[in-house]
Amino acid sequence: MSEEWITGKNPVLETLKSGRSVNKLLVLETMKPQAQQQLIQAAKQQNVQVQKVPKQKLDAIGGHHQGVAASVAAYDYADLDDLFARAEAKNEAPFFILLDQLEDPHNLGSIMRTADAVGAHGIVIPKQRSVQLTQTVAKASTGAIEHIPVARVTNMNQTIEELKEHNVWIVGTDASADQDYREAAYDMPIALVIGSEGQGMSRLVAKNCDWFVKLPMKGQVTSLNASVSASILMYEVLRKRDQVGE
């Protein structure tokens, strides 16, 4: 585990230049534009999200922040190639989980636990508008963060196209889908897409899915928690693959 926050202008600039995984950059909203420029430019070059915040926010982080703080990854991220290598090493068809703008760290931690339990080969998250690997996620994963690789990508739609080039089928969830999730086959290379807690999948990500499945809902509640939906689907993939292997 490394520290989650780096503060101070020079330490933050060096961190951005080093190429280390940075979740987001916080800049004092009253900082002079000229002083902000170098920081913001360095962040943009690394596709790091920048937020302008009040002094109280930075004071709460602590340290001699000098009006700037960078949230860094508590754990290292994997590359997409690492996920494919993991599947190849096990001589299994790739099985990935794509999280589209998931924001709750407890949901991510829970999904990581199930992904490890079912033998998924990795998780993919976007670099922006998404929860990142933090100590809260690590705690919620109860150790699974040490075993399930997470790849962080700049553009989820481009990543989906790359997966398709590797013959991976993209499966989304939609309450209006024709196919019950229990009726689908999952023995091919597959990536399950789980949308955000409030909005679901983005329009472009949904457009790039190869097909959709639905989870039947017989009660009054119209949707399930993201981690619950993900767990149901992941275990169905495991069940179907075990049947094929028998």
Short mmCIF file of C-alpha atoms in Angstrom, two decimals:
data_model
loop_
_atom_site.label_atom_id
_atom_site.label_comp_id
_atom_site.label_asym_id
_atom_site.label_seq_id
_atom_site.Cartn_x
_atom_site.Cartn_y
_atom_site.Cartn_z
CA MET A 1 0.00 0.00 0.00
CA SER A 2 1.23 3.50 -0.78
CA GLU A 3 -0.17 6.76 0.54
CA GLU A 4 -3.39 7.93 -1.04
CA TRP A 5 -2.59 11.64 -1.16
CA ILE A 6 0.48 13.54 -2.30
CA THR A 7 0.51 17.25 -1.43
CA GLY A 8 2.62 20.24 -2.41
CA LYS A 9 3.26 21.73 -5.84
CA ASN A 10 6.64 20.18 -6.60
CA PRO A 11 5.87 16.66 -5.25
CA VAL A 12 2.62 16.61 -7.23
CA LEU A 13 4.30 17.80 -10.44
CA GLU A 14 6.99 15.14 -10.10
CA THR A 15 4.34 12.49 -9.50
CA LEU A 16 2.46 13.52 -12.66
CA LYS A 17 5.66 13.55 -14.72
CA SER A 18 6.68 10.12 -13.44
CA GLY A 19 3.68 8.45 -15.05
CA ARG A 20 2.48 7.02 -11.75
CA SER A 21 -1.25 6.24 -11.61
CA VAL A 22 -3.05 9.36 -10.37
CA ASN A 23 -6.79 9.30 -9.73
CA LYS A 24 -7.44 13.02 -9.65
CA LEU A 25 -5.80 16.38 -8.97
CA LEU A 26 -7.27 18.89 -6.51
CA VAL A 27 -6.32 22.54 -7.02
CA LEU A 28 -7.22 25.46 -4.76
CA GLU A 29 -10.04 27.35 -6.48
CA THR A 30 -8.55 30.74 -5.53
CA MET A 31 -5.06 29.92 -6.79
CA LYS A 32 -3.79 32.40 -9.39
CA PRO A 33 -4.38 31.15 -12.96
CA GLN A 34 -0.68 31.38 -13.77
CA ALA A 35 0.16 29.13 -10.81
CA GLN A 36 -2.56 26.65 -11.80
CA GLN A 37 -1.51 26.42 -15.41
CA GLN A 38 1.56 24.20 -15.00
CA LEU A 39 -0.32 21.78 -12.76
CA ILE A 40 -3.38 21.58 -15.00
CA GLN A 41 -1.25 21.13 -18.12
CA ALA A 42 0.70 18.29 -16.53
CA ALA A 43 -2.55 16.64 -15.44
CA LYS A 44 -4.07 16.90 -18.93
CA GLN A 45 -1.02 15.25 -20.48
CA GLN A 46 -1.66 12.24 -18.23
CA ASN A 47 -5.47 12.32 -18.72
CA VAL A 48 -5.92 13.07 -15.02
CA GLN A 49 -9.17 14.67 -13.86
CA VAL A 50 -8.74 18.14 -12.29
CA GLN A 51 -11.08 19.55 -9.63
CA LYS A 52 -10.95 23.10 -8.25
CA VAL A 53 -11.83 22.99 -4.56
CA PRO A 54 -12.07 25.32 -1.53
CA LYS A 55 -9.23 25.59 0.97
CA GLN A 56 -11.18 23.58 3.56
CA LYS A 57 -11.09 20.52 1.31
CA LEU A 58 -7.31 20.66 1.02
CA ASP A 59 -6.85 21.44 4.71
CA ALA A 60 -8.81 18.28 5.54
CA ILE A 61 -6.30 16.23 3.55
CA GLY A 62 -3.52 17.71 5.63
CA GLY A 63 0.14 18.36 5.07
CA HIS A 64 1.69 21.47 3.55
CA HIS A 65 -0.53 21.25 0.52
CA GLN A 66 0.37 24.64 -1.04
CA GLY A 67 -3.02 24.60 -2.71
CA VAL A 68 -2.64 21.27 -4.48
CA ALA A 69 -3.10 17.57 -3.75
CA ALA A 70 -3.03 14.47 -5.93
CA SER A 71 -4.98 11.31 -5.17
CA VAL A 72 -2.81 8.37 -6.13
CA ALA A 73 -3.62 4.72 -6.55
CA ALA A 74 -3.43 2.70 -3.36
CA TYR A 75 -2.56 -0.28 -5.55
CA ASP A 76 -0.97 -0.63 -8.96
CA TYR A 77 -3.19 -1.04 -12.01
CA ALA A 78 -2.81 -3.79 -14.55
CA ASP A 79 -2.75 -3.50 -18.33
CA LEU A 80 -5.34 -5.09 -20.59
CA ASP A 81 -2.60 -7.42 -21.82
CA ASP A 82 -2.12 -8.62 -18.23
CA LEU A 83 -5.76 -9.70 -18.11
CA PHE A 84 -5.43 -11.69 -21.34
CA ALA A 85 -2.20 -13.25 -20.08
CA ARG A 86 -3.98 -14.36 -16.91
CA ALA A 87 -6.65 -16.16 -18.96
CA GLU A 88 -4.04 -17.73 -21.22
CA ALA A 89 -2.00 -18.97 -18.26
CA LYS A 90 -5.10 -20.80 -17.00
CA ASN A 91 -5.94 -22.07 -20.48
CA GLU A 92 -9.40 -20.50 -20.14
CA ALA A 93 -11.57 -18.32 -22.36
CA PRO A 94 -11.17 -14.70 -21.19
CA PHE A 95 -13.75 -13.58 -18.63
CA PHE A 96 -13.65 -9.86 -17.82
CA ILE A 97 -15.88 -7.43 -15.92
CA LEU A 98 -16.27 -3.93 -17.39
CA LEU A 99 -17.52 -1.32 -14.90
CA ASP A 100 -19.03 1.68 -16.64
CA GLN A 101 -18.77 4.75 -14.37
CA LEU A 102 -19.31 2.87 -11.11
CA GLU A 103 -18.94 5.37 -8.26
CA ASP A 104 -19.41 3.50 -4.97
CA PRO A 105 -16.13 2.12 -3.54
CA HIS A 106 -18.05 -0.51 -1.54
CA ASN A 107 -19.66 -1.79 -4.74
CA LEU A 108 -16.27 -2.05 -6.42
CA GLY A 109 -14.81 -3.88 -3.44
CA SER A 110 -17.74 -6.30 -3.38
CA ILE A 111 -17.47 -6.92 -7.13
CA MET A 112 -13.77 -7.64 -6.73
CA ARG A 113 -14.54 -10.26 -4.07
CA THR A 114 -16.99 -12.06 -6.33
CA ALA A 115 -14.75 -11.73 -9.39
CA ASP A 116 -11.97 -13.45 -7.50
CA ALA A 117 -14.36 -16.12 -6.19
CA VAL A 118 -15.65 -17.08 -9.65
CA GLY A 119 -12.22 -17.02 -11.29
CA ALA A 120 -12.73 -13.97 -13.50
CA HIS A 121 -9.50 -12.81 -15.14
CA GLY A 122 -9.81 -9.12 -14.38
CA ILE A 123 -11.83 -5.94 -14.07
CA VAL A 124 -11.72 -2.87 -16.31
CA ILE A 125 -12.63 0.63 -15.09
CA PRO A 126 -12.48 4.03 -16.81
CA LYS A 127 -9.96 6.62 -15.72
CA GLN A 128 -12.54 9.35 -15.18
CA ARG A 129 -16.03 9.49 -13.66
CA SER A 130 -15.39 6.25 -11.82
CA VAL A 131 -14.31 5.01 -8.43
CA GLN A 132 -10.59 4.18 -8.37
CA LEU A 133 -8.48 1.82 -6.29
CA THR A 134 -8.51 3.42 -2.85
CA GLN A 135 -8.05 2.14 0.67
CA THR A 136 -11.84 2.08 1.07
CA VAL A 137 -12.08 -0.24 -1.94
CA ALA A 138 -9.25 -2.35 -0.57
CA LYS A 139 -11.02 -2.75 2.76
CA ALA A 140 -14.36 -3.57 1.10
CA SER A 141 -12.67 -6.21 -1.05
CA THR A 142 -11.44 -8.05 2.10
CA GLY A 143 -8.18 -8.97 0.40
CA ALA A 144 -9.47 -9.68 -3.10
CA ILE A 145 -7.66 -6.57 -4.35
CA GLU A 146 -4.43 -8.55 -3.97
CA HIS A 147 -5.65 -11.25 -6.35
CA ILE A 148 -7.91 -9.76 -9.03
CA PRO A 149 -6.18 -7.37 -11.47
CA VAL A 150 -7.85 -4.08 -12.36
CA ALA A 151 -7.03 -2.31 -15.62
CA ARG A 152 -7.73 1.42 -15.83
CA VAL A 153 -8.44 2.76 -19.32
CA THR A 154 -8.80 6.23 -20.79
CA ASN A 155 -11.71 5.38 -23.09
CA MET A 156 -14.07 2.49 -22.34
CA ASN A 157 -15.52 2.41 -25.85
CA GLN A 158 -12.08 2.14 -27.45
CA THR A 159 -11.28 -0.63 -25.00
CA ILE A 160 -14.44 -2.48 -26.03
CA GLU A 161 -13.36 -2.23 -29.66
CA GLU A 162 -9.96 -3.63 -28.69
CA LEU A 163 -11.62 -6.51 -26.85
CA LYS A 164 -13.74 -7.26 -29.89
CA GLU A 165 -10.60 -7.42 -32.01
CA HIS A 166 -9.51 -10.21 -29.66
CA ASN A 167 -12.84 -12.01 -30.24
CA VAL A 168 -14.29 -11.08 -26.85
CA TRP A 169 -18.09 -10.80 -26.78
CA ILE A 170 -19.54 -7.84 -24.85
CA VAL A 171 -22.64 -8.59 -22.78
CA GLY A 172 -24.72 -5.88 -21.15
CA THR A 173 -27.77 -5.93 -18.91
CA ASP A 174 -31.08 -4.34 -19.78
CA ALA A 175 -34.45 -4.80 -18.10
CA SER A 176 -36.11 -4.73 -21.54
CA ALA A 177 -33.82 -7.38 -23.07
CA ASP A 178 -35.46 -10.43 -24.63
CA GLN A 179 -33.07 -12.99 -23.16
CA ASP A 180 -33.12 -14.12 -19.53
CA TYR A 181 -29.55 -14.20 -18.16
CA ARG A 182 -30.01 -17.92 -17.40
CA GLU A 183 -30.67 -18.71 -21.05
CA ALA A 184 -27.43 -17.31 -22.46
CA ALA A 185 -24.23 -19.21 -23.22
CA TYR A 186 -21.01 -17.91 -21.71
CA ASP A 187 -18.39 -20.43 -22.81
CA MET A 188 -16.82 -18.03 -25.32
CA PRO A 189 -14.46 -15.13 -24.45
CA ILE A 190 -16.77 -12.74 -22.63
CA ALA A 191 -16.89 -9.36 -20.92
CA LEU A 192 -19.83 -8.48 -18.68
CA VAL A 193 -20.71 -4.78 -18.57
CA ILE A 194 -22.05 -3.41 -15.28
CA GLY A 195 -23.39 0.14 -15.35
CA SER A 196 -23.31 2.83 -12.71
CA GLU A 197 -25.51 2.72 -9.63
CA GLY A 198 -27.85 5.48 -10.76
CA GLN A 199 -27.64 5.81 -14.54
CA GLY A 200 -26.70 2.33 -15.71
CA MET A 201 -24.59 2.02 -18.85
CA SER A 202 -23.72 5.07 -20.91
CA ARG A 203 -25.39 5.29 -24.32
CA LEU A 204 -22.20 4.62 -26.29
CA VAL A 205 -21.17 1.66 -24.16
CA ALA A 206 -24.66 0.17 -24.53
CA LYS A 207 -24.46 0.71 -28.28
CA ASN A 208 -21.24 -1.31 -28.40
CA CYS A 209 -22.63 -4.34 -26.53
CA ASP A 210 -23.06 -7.46 -28.67
CA TRP A 211 -26.16 -8.55 -26.80
CA PHE A 212 -28.12 -7.95 -23.62
CA VAL A 213 -29.54 -10.14 -20.89
CA LYS A 214 -32.08 -9.32 -18.22
CA LEU A 215 -32.49 -10.32 -14.60
CA PRO A 216 -36.16 -11.14 -13.95
CA MET A 217 -37.76 -8.85 -11.37
CA LYS A 218 -40.99 -10.13 -9.80
CA GLY A 219 -41.21 -7.74 -6.86
CA GLN A 220 -41.89 -4.04 -6.56
CA VAL A 221 -38.25 -2.92 -6.76
CA THR A 222 -37.24 -2.14 -10.33
CA SER A 223 -33.47 -2.59 -10.04
CA LEU A 224 -30.74 -4.31 -8.04
CA ASN A 225 -27.60 -2.96 -6.44
CA ALA A 226 -24.75 -2.97 -8.98
CA SER A 227 -22.63 -5.41 -6.99
CA VAL A 228 -25.59 -7.76 -6.51
CA SER A 229 -26.38 -7.77 -10.24
CA ALA A 230 -22.72 -8.33 -11.04
CA SER A 231 -22.50 -11.23 -8.59
CA ILE A 232 -25.56 -12.99 -10.02
CA LEU A 233 -24.22 -12.70 -13.56
CA MET A 234 -20.68 -13.76 -12.66
CA TYR A 235 -21.87 -16.89 -10.91
CA GLU A 236 -24.06 -17.75 -13.89
CA VAL A 237 -20.99 -17.52 -16.14
CA LEU A 238 -19.15 -19.84 -13.75
CA ARG A 239 -22.08 -22.27 -13.62
CA LYS A 240 -22.42 -22.47 -17.39
CA ARG A 241 -18.68 -22.87 -17.92
CA ASP A 242 -18.53 -25.64 -15.33
CA GLN A 243 -21.34 -27.44 -17.16
CA VAL A 244 -19.44 -27.27 -20.43
CA GLY A 245 -16.34 -28.64 -18.75
CA GLU A 246 -18.12 -31.65 -17.29
#
